[in-house]
Amino acid sequence: MSSNEIIDSSQGSPRGRAHWSSRVGFVLAAAGSAIGLGNIWKFPYITGEFGGGAFVIVYLGCVLLLGLPLMVAELMVGRRAQTNPVGAFQVLHKPGSLWQTAGWLGVASGFIILSFYSVIAGWAIAYVFKSLAGFTGTAEQIQGQFVALVTNPVQSIFWHTLFMALTIAIVAGGIKNGIERWSKILMPSLFILLTGLMFYGLFGTSGGWQAVSFLFNPDFSKLTATGFLSALGHAFFTLSLGMGAMITYGSYMERGANIVKDAITISILDTVIALMAGIAIFSLVFHYGMEPGQSVGLIFKTLPVLFKETGRWISVPFFVLLTFAALTSAISLLEVVVSYFVDRLGWKRVKATITMGTVTYLIGILSAVVSWQVSFRGQQQGFLNIFDYLTTNYMLPIGGVLTCLFVAWVMKEKDVQEEFGSTGLAYKGLRILLGYVTPLAVLMVLLHGLELLPFVSYE
Ligand code: TRP
């Protein structure tokens, strides 16, 4: 029996499965998943917090040595199995295999990440409208707008509703007519907008070169162990790894495409966009003599104050591109969940999308109401923080480690080789990275999340 027949009998037919219509379509959709709030909202602020260049170098190293191999691994698992993450581990091992736990963790992470992601993305939409109206008043008043938005549940839930509705509408359209089509529209638009903003930062402000040197001139004295591990954790998050998103997108790939090449392209696009966003944002920050280390409020509190000076021509495109980036990521999160319910329970796509989108939406309300707090790790905290913490520090790293180990040690060697496309030096290198290096590195992120690393001080 060929492996395809095994797939047929246990996990739904790959023959009826939708596929990307073109390589460009797949690359744009996967890059769309990778490029998101992580690149435009999170990367600049954590880079600011950890002092710039040195953090960027470590982050680039993590993308290359750990992120890229894991992306290749996820795409290989998905394409080989032609099914959702839970089913994939069974198809490639055996029915009922314990490795399916990795898939379950992924589906659960999909619900949780999307639930709070949508709340933040909703703020981005709200800021498109605030930008259209224009930012006026004192710096305190402009920053106060953000606090007012976040602490007003009716408003937060309103924008969260709108964002989830858009996400559901796209995913309900399916692989070709929903996800791929919209990625082909949104990703190039995002790129054009960001290119414009980056050139404005470089040449239209006096902060351009300072921004470039902040990002590329390493000062290793500023890099703490925490910074190092955050770079690692962020490399996974920004490439959409550790929860089966790339397994799911890989399962819609045809045989024949070169997975390694595509993974390299996707990783480069993701990295370039993050760096471009960094240049665009820090140029403004330096031009107006602000501090780069503004933490979480960088985008929603600091930038709007600067946008008061630059005007709508800069602020509207910025928040539009933030919304686009978030949308193409959110659809990949929902797709993981939907693919499971379609493959396993035989639900129609539209039904699965609306039902699961609504469930995720309801969980998201927990994050949208910031006054709902519970005690977590000895502190009163909102659900958004708790969900972010649990997924980034535990669920994604565990999912990631399991996938690496699975490909390196459990999957049939022949399957891996065929998916990789060669058995040369690059292949051997990949096996070493997946079998040893990546799991060890991720283990460190995990222990760091538990505050258990011996060489870091957790005060
Ligand atoms: N990569 C996206 C970002 O940078 C977020 C994201 C989408 C994601 N799908 C994911 C993160 C899957 C982890 C896992 O914003």
Tab-separated table of C-alpha atoms and ligand atoms in Angstrom:
chain	number	residue	atom	x	y	z
A	1	MET	CA	0.000	0.000	0.000
A	2	SER	CA	1.447	3.367	-0.913
A	3	SER	CA	1.457	6.132	1.644
A	4	ASN	CA	-1.204	7.913	-0.368
A	5	GLU	CA	-3.628	5.074	0.136
A	6	ILE	CA	-3.007	5.150	3.831
A	7	ILE	CA	-3.879	8.824	3.753
A	8	ASP	CA	-7.023	8.081	1.794
A	9	SER	CA	-8.409	5.538	4.151
A	10	SER	CA	-7.701	7.181	7.484
A	11	GLN	CA	-7.827	10.929	7.127
A	12	GLY	CA	-10.004	12.003	4.276
A	13	SER	CA	-9.007	12.011	0.656
A	14	PRO	CA	-6.131	14.174	-0.457
A	15	ARG	CA	-7.547	13.935	-3.944
A	16	GLY	CA	-10.495	16.085	-3.045
A	17	ARG	CA	-8.249	18.450	-1.130
A	18	ALA	CA	-7.897	22.017	-2.324
A	19	HIS	CA	-4.457	23.190	-3.379
A	20	TRP	CA	-2.814	26.550	-3.944
A	21	SER	CA	-3.247	27.641	-7.538
A	22	SER	CA	0.359	28.750	-7.932
A	23	ARG	CA	3.696	28.909	-6.197
A	24	VAL	CA	3.454	32.683	-5.896
A	25	GLY	CA	0.040	32.269	-4.322
A	26	PHE	CA	1.389	29.896	-1.699
A	27	VAL	CA	4.447	32.002	-0.922
A	28	LEU	CA	2.328	35.131	-0.524
A	29	ALA	CA	-0.176	33.345	1.716
A	30	ALA	CA	2.552	31.848	3.905
A	31	ALA	CA	4.461	35.130	4.033
A	32	GLY	CA	1.136	36.738	4.894
A	33	SER	CA	0.817	34.366	7.820
A	34	ALA	CA	4.330	35.125	8.978
A	35	ILE	CA	4.159	38.889	8.506
A	36	GLY	CA	1.794	40.247	11.104
A	37	LEU	CA	1.504	42.170	14.330
A	38	GLY	CA	4.694	40.356	15.303
A	39	ASN	CA	6.665	42.246	12.662
A	40	ILE	CA	5.162	45.698	12.841
A	41	TRP	CA	3.981	46.011	16.421
A	42	LYS	CA	6.154	43.615	18.442
A	43	PHE	CA	9.528	43.503	16.674
A	44	PRO	CA	10.174	47.262	16.857
A	45	TYR	CA	9.211	47.540	20.510
A	46	ILE	CA	11.200	44.569	21.751
A	47	THR	CA	14.170	45.693	19.665
A	48	GLY	CA	13.832	49.079	21.378
A	49	GLU	CA	13.642	47.463	24.798
A	50	PHE	CA	16.696	45.292	24.278
A	51	GLY	CA	18.832	48.053	22.890
A	52	GLY	CA	18.835	47.615	19.093
A	53	GLY	CA	21.584	46.126	16.901
A	54	ALA	CA	22.832	43.319	19.114
A	55	PHE	CA	19.285	42.060	19.614
A	56	VAL	CA	18.699	42.235	15.854
A	57	ILE	CA	21.784	40.109	15.137
A	58	VAL	CA	20.715	37.437	17.605
A	59	TYR	CA	17.213	37.508	16.146
A	60	LEU	CA	18.583	37.081	12.611
A	61	GLY	CA	20.708	34.166	13.803
A	62	CYS	CA	17.671	32.520	15.393
A	63	VAL	CA	15.614	32.916	12.233
A	64	LEU	CA	18.352	31.322	10.164
A	65	LEU	CA	19.456	28.488	12.438
A	66	LEU	CA	16.247	27.594	14.244
A	67	GLY	CA	13.256	29.164	12.526
A	68	LEU	CA	14.090	28.214	8.977
A	69	PRO	CA	14.697	24.498	9.726
A	70	LEU	CA	11.468	24.289	11.691
A	71	MET	CA	9.574	25.948	8.879
A	72	VAL	CA	10.994	23.408	6.443
A	73	ALA	CA	9.996	20.640	8.874
A	74	GLU	CA	6.416	21.887	9.241
A	75	LEU	CA	5.936	22.295	5.506
A	76	MET	CA	7.320	18.797	4.919
A	77	VAL	CA	4.965	17.238	7.459
A	78	GLY	CA	1.988	19.059	5.971
A	79	ARG	CA	2.716	18.340	2.343
A	80	ARG	CA	3.549	14.698	2.986
A	81	ALA	CA	0.420	14.042	5.009
A	82	GLN	CA	-1.969	16.252	3.004
A	83	THR	CA	-4.097	16.777	6.065
A	84	ASN	CA	-4.580	18.912	9.196
A	85	PRO	CA	-1.957	18.946	11.980
A	86	VAL	CA	-3.716	16.403	14.217
A	87	GLY	CA	-4.201	13.952	11.384
A	88	ALA	CA	-0.761	14.601	9.909
A	89	PHE	CA	1.135	13.121	12.838
A	90	GLN	CA	-1.025	10.019	12.660
A	91	VAL	CA	-0.752	9.589	8.904
A	92	LEU	CA	3.025	9.838	9.067
A	93	HIS	CA	3.403	7.671	12.166
A	94	LYS	CA	0.399	5.520	12.971
A	95	PRO	CA	-3.271	6.022	13.831
A	96	GLY	CA	-3.660	6.978	17.461
A	97	SER	CA	0.002	7.970	17.651
A	98	LEU	CA	0.839	9.989	20.723
A	99	TRP	CA	2.576	12.484	18.449
A	100	GLN	CA	-0.854	13.791	17.562
A	101	THR	CA	-0.615	15.653	20.857
A	102	ALA	CA	1.527	18.152	18.960
A	103	GLY	CA	-1.354	18.659	16.561
A	104	TRP	CA	-3.878	19.057	19.368
A	105	LEU	CA	-1.677	21.616	21.013
A	106	GLY	CA	-1.573	23.449	17.695
A	107	VAL	CA	-5.342	23.539	17.278
A	108	ALA	CA	-5.731	24.738	20.868
A	109	SER	CA	-3.064	27.401	20.332
A	110	GLY	CA	-4.882	28.513	17.199
A	111	PHE	CA	-8.030	29.288	19.194
A	112	ILE	CA	-6.168	31.070	21.943
A	113	ILE	CA	-3.720	33.116	19.854
A	114	LEU	CA	-6.401	34.241	17.411
A	115	SER	CA	-8.709	35.243	20.267
A	116	PHE	CA	-6.349	37.897	21.619
A	117	TYR	CA	-4.680	38.662	18.283
A	118	SER	CA	-8.049	39.820	17.008
A	119	VAL	CA	-8.438	42.227	19.916
A	120	ILE	CA	-5.105	43.923	19.144
A	121	ALA	CA	-5.860	43.891	15.420
A	122	GLY	CA	-9.181	45.523	16.253
A	123	TRP	CA	-7.285	48.409	17.860
A	124	ALA	CA	-5.346	48.749	14.598
A	125	ILE	CA	-8.616	49.198	12.684
A	126	ALA	CA	-9.793	51.696	15.276
A	127	TYR	CA	-6.589	53.650	14.680
A	128	VAL	CA	-7.203	53.761	10.931
A	129	PHE	CA	-10.294	55.782	11.770
A	130	LYS	CA	-8.570	57.845	14.438
A	131	SER	CA	-5.881	58.671	11.861
A	132	LEU	CA	-8.484	59.727	9.329
A	133	ALA	CA	-9.940	62.065	11.912
A	134	GLY	CA	-6.434	63.316	12.715
A	135	PHE	CA	-4.549	63.410	16.022
A	136	THR	CA	-4.904	66.693	17.883
A	137	GLY	CA	-4.295	68.016	21.379
A	138	THR	CA	-1.393	67.561	23.762
A	139	ALA	CA	0.803	64.481	23.887
A	140	GLU	CA	-1.034	63.366	27.040
A	141	GLN	CA	-4.389	63.710	25.353
A	142	ILE	CA	-3.274	61.724	22.317
A	143	GLN	CA	-1.819	58.955	24.454
A	144	GLY	CA	-4.953	59.053	26.580
A	145	GLN	CA	-6.993	58.081	23.522
A	146	PHE	CA	-5.397	54.671	23.614
A	147	VAL	CA	-6.138	54.133	27.276
A	148	ALA	CA	-9.701	55.254	26.630
A	149	LEU	CA	-10.086	52.734	23.796
A	150	VAL	CA	-8.586	49.820	25.662
A	151	THR	CA	-10.498	50.393	28.868
A	152	ASN	CA	-13.838	50.798	27.131
A	153	PRO	CA	-15.166	47.267	26.582
A	154	VAL	CA	-17.923	48.363	24.211
A	155	GLN	CA	-15.428	49.969	21.851
A	156	SER	CA	-12.828	47.228	22.124
A	157	ILE	CA	-15.429	44.535	21.475
A	158	PHE	CA	-16.839	46.492	18.549
A	159	TRP	CA	-13.483	46.547	16.709
A	160	HIS	CA	-12.762	42.951	17.706
A	161	THR	CA	-16.116	41.962	16.161
A	162	LEU	CA	-15.302	43.773	12.941
A	163	PHE	CA	-11.873	42.168	12.652
A	164	MET	CA	-13.160	38.651	13.343
A	165	ALA	CA	-15.929	39.130	10.789
A	166	LEU	CA	-13.349	40.019	8.126
A	167	THR	CA	-11.215	37.021	9.075
A	168	ILE	CA	-14.193	34.648	8.919
A	169	ALA	CA	-15.315	36.070	5.574
A	170	ILE	CA	-11.928	35.412	3.982
A	171	VAL	CA	-11.422	31.918	5.409
A	172	ALA	CA	-14.967	30.901	4.442
A	173	GLY	CA	-13.985	31.609	0.832
A	174	GLY	CA	-11.584	28.659	0.893
A	175	ILE	CA	-7.950	28.177	-0.058
A	176	LYS	CA	-7.890	29.566	-3.590
A	177	ASN	CA	-10.773	31.994	-3.525
A	178	GLY	CA	-10.374	33.181	0.033
A	179	ILE	CA	-6.919	32.934	1.540
A	180	GLU	CA	-4.832	32.950	-1.622
A	181	ARG	CA	-6.842	35.604	-3.386
A	182	TRP	CA	-6.777	38.019	-0.465
A	183	SER	CA	-3.107	37.403	0.235
A	184	LYS	CA	-2.358	38.351	-3.358
A	185	ILE	CA	-4.137	41.659	-2.840
A	186	LEU	CA	-3.154	42.513	0.719
A	187	MET	CA	0.534	41.526	0.712
A	188	PRO	CA	1.653	43.624	-2.268
A	189	SER	CA	-0.377	46.565	-0.914
A	190	LEU	CA	1.321	46.182	2.433
A	191	PHE	CA	4.709	46.111	0.762
A	192	ILE	CA	4.050	49.250	-1.243
A	193	LEU	CA	2.755	51.166	1.771
A	194	LEU	CA	5.689	50.098	3.924
A	195	THR	CA	8.229	50.952	1.227
A	196	GLY	CA	6.757	54.444	1.036
A	197	LEU	CA	6.888	54.864	4.803
A	198	MET	CA	10.443	53.575	4.988
A	199	PHE	CA	11.650	56.036	2.346
A	200	TYR	CA	9.811	58.804	4.110
A	201	GLY	CA	11.611	57.837	7.326
A	202	LEU	CA	15.009	57.598	5.638
A	203	PHE	CA	14.895	60.743	3.554
A	204	GLY	CA	11.934	62.789	4.765
A	205	THR	CA	12.956	62.939	8.416
A	206	SER	CA	16.230	63.679	10.134
A	207	GLY	CA	16.086	60.390	12.063
A	208	GLY	CA	16.715	58.001	9.168
A	209	TRP	CA	20.392	57.248	9.660
A	210	GLN	CA	20.050	57.128	13.403
A	211	ALA	CA	17.351	54.498	12.937
A	212	VAL	CA	19.540	52.450	10.619
A	213	SER	CA	22.472	52.585	12.997
A	214	PHE	CA	20.232	51.734	15.949
A	215	LEU	CA	19.079	48.596	14.128
A	216	PHE	CA	22.374	47.504	12.612
A	217	ASN	CA	25.084	48.755	14.905
A	218	PRO	CA	25.420	46.139	17.632
A	219	ASP	CA	26.184	47.103	21.198
A	220	PHE	CA	26.515	43.736	22.893
A	221	SER	CA	26.819	45.269	26.340
A	222	LYS	CA	23.100	46.023	26.131
A	223	LEU	CA	22.086	42.460	25.353
A	224	THR	CA	20.899	40.504	28.386
A	225	ALA	CA	20.179	36.775	28.572
A	226	THR	CA	16.505	37.706	28.619
A	227	GLY	CA	17.014	39.624	25.397
A	228	PHE	CA	18.691	36.604	23.871
A	229	LEU	CA	15.827	34.290	24.746
A	230	SER	CA	13.207	36.802	23.695
A	231	ALA	CA	14.875	36.928	20.279
A	232	LEU	CA	14.517	33.181	20.072
A	233	GLY	CA	10.879	33.129	21.145
A	234	HIS	CA	10.105	35.943	18.756
A	235	ALA	CA	11.757	34.130	15.835
A	236	PHE	CA	9.171	31.364	16.245
A	237	PHE	CA	6.226	33.664	16.689
A	238	THR	CA	7.078	35.881	13.747
A	239	LEU	CA	7.508	32.931	11.383
A	240	SER	CA	4.185	31.407	12.559
A	241	LEU	CA	5.880	28.281	13.854
A	242	GLY	CA	5.093	25.773	16.588
A	243	MET	CA	1.353	25.377	16.166
A	244	GLY	CA	0.848	23.734	12.835
A	245	ALA	CA	0.059	26.820	10.776
A	246	MET	CA	2.798	25.890	8.314
A	247	ILE	CA	1.752	22.228	8.497
A	248	THR	CA	-1.713	23.304	7.441
A	249	TYR	CA	-0.484	25.599	4.649
A	250	GLY	CA	1.960	22.881	3.563
A	251	SER	CA	-0.915	20.414	3.279
A	252	TYR	CA	-2.334	22.524	0.444
A	253	MET	CA	0.960	22.329	-1.490
A	254	GLU	CA	1.395	20.157	-4.531
A	255	ARG	CA	4.249	17.726	-4.844
A	256	GLY	CA	7.045	19.175	-6.904
A	257	ALA	CA	7.454	22.600	-5.381
A	258	ASN	CA	10.786	23.076	-3.640
A	259	ILE	CA	10.001	23.409	0.049
A	260	VAL	CA	13.443	24.619	1.067
A	261	LYS	CA	13.491	27.407	-1.499
A	262	ASP	CA	10.005	28.520	-0.552
A	263	ALA	CA	10.807	28.485	3.169
A	264	ILE	CA	13.877	30.629	2.511
A	265	THR	CA	11.813	33.096	0.488
A	266	ILE	CA	9.143	33.307	3.196
A	267	SER	CA	11.717	33.826	5.957
A	268	ILE	CA	13.516	36.526	3.983
A	269	LEU	CA	10.283	38.367	3.256
A	270	ASP	CA	9.303	38.199	6.920
A	271	THR	CA	12.675	39.503	8.072
A	272	VAL	CA	12.873	42.262	5.490
A	273	ILE	CA	9.413	43.526	6.423
A	274	ALA	CA	10.298	43.609	10.128
A	275	LEU	CA	13.477	45.578	9.416
A	276	MET	CA	11.643	47.973	7.104
A	277	ALA	CA	9.027	48.557	9.784
A	278	GLY	CA	11.829	49.164	12.266
A	279	ILE	CA	13.406	51.788	10.021
A	280	ALA	CA	10.085	53.512	9.334
A	281	ILE	CA	9.155	53.667	13.006
A	282	PHE	CA	12.507	54.513	14.575
A	283	SER	CA	13.198	57.272	12.010
A	284	LEU	CA	10.172	59.096	13.367
A	285	VAL	CA	11.049	58.285	16.955
A	286	PHE	CA	14.558	59.721	16.565
A	287	HIS	CA	13.451	62.642	14.436
A	288	TYR	CA	11.300	63.864	17.311
A	289	GLY	CA	13.955	63.100	19.881
A	290	MET	CA	12.024	60.307	21.602
A	291	GLU	CA	13.443	57.237	23.323
A	292	PRO	CA	13.324	53.960	21.337
A	293	GLY	CA	12.559	51.789	24.371
A	294	GLN	CA	8.849	52.615	24.719
A	295	SER	CA	7.696	49.029	25.198
A	296	VAL	CA	4.174	47.936	24.312
A	297	GLY	CA	2.902	51.471	23.830
A	298	LEU	CA	5.316	52.279	20.989
A	299	ILE	CA	2.797	51.895	18.182
A	300	PHE	CA	-0.451	52.973	19.789
A	301	LYS	CA	0.778	55.661	22.178
A	302	THR	CA	4.109	57.076	21.013
A	303	LEU	CA	3.605	57.023	17.241
A	304	PRO	CA	0.250	58.848	17.260
A	305	VAL	CA	1.900	61.756	19.082
A	306	LEU	CA	4.446	61.926	16.249
A	307	PHE	CA	1.708	61.455	13.654
A	308	LYS	CA	0.183	64.697	14.869
A	309	GLU	CA	3.223	66.391	13.285
A	310	THR	CA	3.473	64.267	10.128
A	311	GLY	CA	-0.231	64.338	9.331
A	312	ARG	CA	-2.624	61.836	7.817
A	313	TRP	CA	-0.455	60.970	4.825
A	314	ILE	CA	1.758	58.997	7.086
A	315	SER	CA	-0.598	57.789	9.814
A	316	VAL	CA	-3.405	56.417	7.642
A	317	PRO	CA	-1.135	54.199	5.485
A	318	PHE	CA	0.638	53.025	8.610
A	319	PHE	CA	-2.462	51.737	10.371
A	320	VAL	CA	-3.918	50.376	7.138
A	321	LEU	CA	-0.778	48.303	6.614
A	322	LEU	CA	-0.867	47.158	10.223
A	323	THR	CA	-4.443	45.980	9.690
A	324	PHE	CA	-3.549	44.173	6.446
A	325	ALA	CA	-0.609	42.452	8.112
A	326	ALA	CA	-2.795	41.308	11.011
A	327	LEU	CA	-5.535	40.060	8.707
A	328	THR	CA	-3.333	37.755	6.610
A	329	SER	CA	-1.937	36.281	9.847
A	330	ALA	CA	-5.317	35.865	11.503
A	331	ILE	CA	-6.646	33.865	8.559
A	332	SER	CA	-3.813	31.364	8.965
A	333	LEU	CA	-4.641	30.936	12.641
A	334	LEU	CA	-8.308	30.301	11.887
A	335	GLU	CA	-7.417	27.990	8.993
A	336	VAL	CA	-5.588	25.595	11.330
A	337	VAL	CA	-8.729	25.159	13.392
A	338	VAL	CA	-11.053	25.020	10.394
A	339	SER	CA	-8.942	22.440	8.554
A	340	TYR	CA	-9.196	20.150	11.548
A	341	PHE	CA	-12.979	20.305	11.694
A	342	VAL	CA	-13.331	19.936	7.929
A	343	ASP	CA	-10.949	16.956	7.653
A	344	ARG	CA	-11.923	15.136	10.797
A	345	LEU	CA	-15.611	15.762	11.233
A	346	GLY	CA	-16.397	16.249	7.573
A	347	TRP	CA	-17.967	19.640	8.200
A	348	LYS	CA	-18.542	21.982	5.282
A	349	ARG	CA	-15.952	24.752	5.189
A	350	VAL	CA	-18.452	27.578	5.636
A	351	LYS	CA	-20.072	25.912	8.633
A	352	ALA	CA	-16.709	25.106	10.225
A	353	THR	CA	-15.433	28.638	9.645
A	354	ILE	CA	-18.464	30.422	11.057
A	355	THR	CA	-18.782	28.093	14.038
A	356	MET	CA	-15.118	28.072	15.017
A	357	GLY	CA	-14.689	31.758	14.208
A	358	THR	CA	-17.571	32.522	16.544
A	359	VAL	CA	-16.160	30.365	19.331
A	360	THR	CA	-12.798	32.124	18.976
A	361	TYR	CA	-14.566	35.463	18.928
A	362	LEU	CA	-16.313	34.668	22.205
A	363	ILE	CA	-13.035	33.631	23.846
A	364	GLY	CA	-11.603	36.920	22.567
A	365	ILE	CA	-14.122	38.893	24.606
A	366	LEU	CA	-12.206	37.765	27.692
A	367	SER	CA	-9.186	39.636	26.325
A	368	ALA	CA	-11.161	42.643	25.146
A	369	VAL	CA	-12.461	43.446	28.617
A	370	VAL	CA	-9.282	44.471	30.390
A	371	SER	CA	-10.997	44.921	33.739
A	372	TRP	CA	-11.626	41.176	33.923
A	373	GLN	CA	-8.534	40.067	35.721
A	374	VAL	CA	-7.504	36.949	37.513
A	375	SER	CA	-4.581	36.095	39.669
A	376	PHE	CA	-1.796	34.621	37.563
A	377	ARG	CA	1.802	34.069	38.595
A	378	GLY	CA	1.220	36.055	41.765
A	379	GLN	CA	-0.320	39.075	40.053
A	380	GLN	CA	-3.741	40.320	38.963
A	381	GLN	CA	-3.632	40.160	35.172
A	382	GLY	CA	-5.907	40.511	32.170
A	383	PHE	CA	-6.582	37.560	29.878
A	384	LEU	CA	-4.756	39.103	26.931
A	385	ASN	CA	-1.460	39.018	28.809
A	386	ILE	CA	-2.081	35.575	30.213
A	387	PHE	CA	-3.006	34.065	26.829
A	388	ASP	CA	-0.025	35.717	25.155
A	389	TYR	CA	2.271	34.482	27.893
A	390	LEU	CA	0.986	30.904	27.851
A	391	THR	CA	1.099	30.496	24.090
A	392	THR	CA	4.420	32.230	23.391
A	393	ASN	CA	6.277	30.719	26.323
A	394	TYR	CA	4.806	27.232	26.504
A	395	MET	CA	2.484	26.084	23.779
A	396	LEU	CA	4.439	27.242	20.715
A	397	PRO	CA	7.835	26.060	21.982
A	398	ILE	CA	6.455	22.656	22.993
A	399	GLY	CA	4.678	22.276	19.660
A	400	GLY	CA	7.869	23.325	17.891
A	401	VAL	CA	10.101	20.864	19.739
A	402	LEU	CA	7.734	17.982	19.119
A	403	THR	CA	7.632	18.764	15.400
A	404	CYS	CA	11.436	18.917	15.121
A	405	LEU	CA	11.896	15.680	16.992
A	406	PHE	CA	9.172	14.027	14.977
A	407	VAL	CA	10.756	14.873	11.648
A	408	ALA	CA	14.275	14.039	12.802
A	409	TRP	CA	13.588	10.801	14.660
A	410	VAL	CA	10.138	9.401	13.903
A	411	MET	CA	9.096	10.198	10.360
A	412	LYS	CA	10.204	7.665	7.757
A	413	GLU	CA	13.603	8.622	6.415
A	414	LYS	CA	12.372	8.046	2.878
A	415	ASP	CA	9.446	10.446	3.364
A	416	VAL	CA	11.717	13.142	4.749
A	417	GLN	CA	14.233	12.736	1.943
A	418	GLU	CA	11.580	12.884	-0.733
A	419	GLU	CA	10.053	15.992	0.731
A	420	PHE	CA	13.426	17.649	1.142
A	421	GLY	CA	14.385	16.797	-2.412
A	422	SER	CA	18.013	15.790	-1.903
A	423	THR	CA	20.270	13.837	0.411
A	424	GLY	CA	23.362	16.015	0.192
A	425	LEU	CA	25.110	18.149	2.741
A	426	ALA	CA	22.150	20.491	3.216
A	427	TYR	CA	19.964	17.532	4.088
A	428	LYS	CA	22.428	16.232	6.664
A	429	GLY	CA	22.708	19.718	8.117
A	430	LEU	CA	18.946	19.953	8.438
A	431	ARG	CA	18.787	16.650	10.314
A	432	ILE	CA	21.381	17.810	12.813
A	433	LEU	CA	19.609	21.111	13.339
A	434	LEU	CA	16.203	19.467	13.760
A	435	GLY	CA	17.438	16.535	15.803
A	436	TYR	CA	19.621	18.417	18.257
A	437	VAL	CA	20.141	22.143	17.867
A	438	THR	CA	16.591	23.442	17.570
A	439	PRO	CA	15.133	21.225	20.341
A	440	LEU	CA	17.905	22.269	22.713
A	441	ALA	CA	17.480	25.938	21.918
A	442	VAL	CA	13.729	25.722	22.362
A	443	LEU	CA	14.170	23.859	25.608
A	444	MET	CA	16.059	26.911	26.807
A	445	VAL	CA	13.163	29.174	25.864
A	446	LEU	CA	10.859	26.881	27.814
A	447	LEU	CA	13.026	26.833	30.889
A	448	HIS	CA	13.357	30.587	30.598
A	449	GLY	CA	9.561	30.872	30.531
A	450	LEU	CA	9.506	28.861	33.748
A	451	GLU	CA	12.250	31.110	35.111
A	452	LEU	CA	14.428	28.067	35.599
A	453	LEU	CA	17.576	28.903	33.662
A	454	PRO	CA	20.572	28.837	35.966
A	455	PHE	CA	22.461	31.699	34.275
A	456	VAL	CA	19.656	34.264	34.155
A	457	SER	CA	18.594	36.288	37.141
A	458	TYR	CA	14.818	36.411	37.611
A	459	GLU	CA	14.300	39.326	39.966
B	1	TRP	N1	3.413	35.318	12.619
B	1	TRP	C1	2.331	36.205	12.941
B	1	TRP	C2	2.899	37.528	13.402
B	1	TRP	O1	4.074	37.754	13.304
B	1	TRP	C3	1.398	35.643	13.959
B	1	TRP	C4	0.978	34.261	13.678
B	1	TRP	C5	0.173	33.827	12.683
B	1	TRP	C6	1.376	33.113	14.362
B	1	TRP	N2	0.058	32.483	12.717
B	1	TRP	C7	0.785	32.027	13.735
B	1	TRP	C8	2.206	32.938	15.445
B	1	TRP	C9	1.037	30.734	14.175
B	1	TRP	C10	2.448	31.654	15.897
B	1	TRP	C11	1.881	30.571	15.270
B	1	TRP	O2	2.181	38.368	13.861
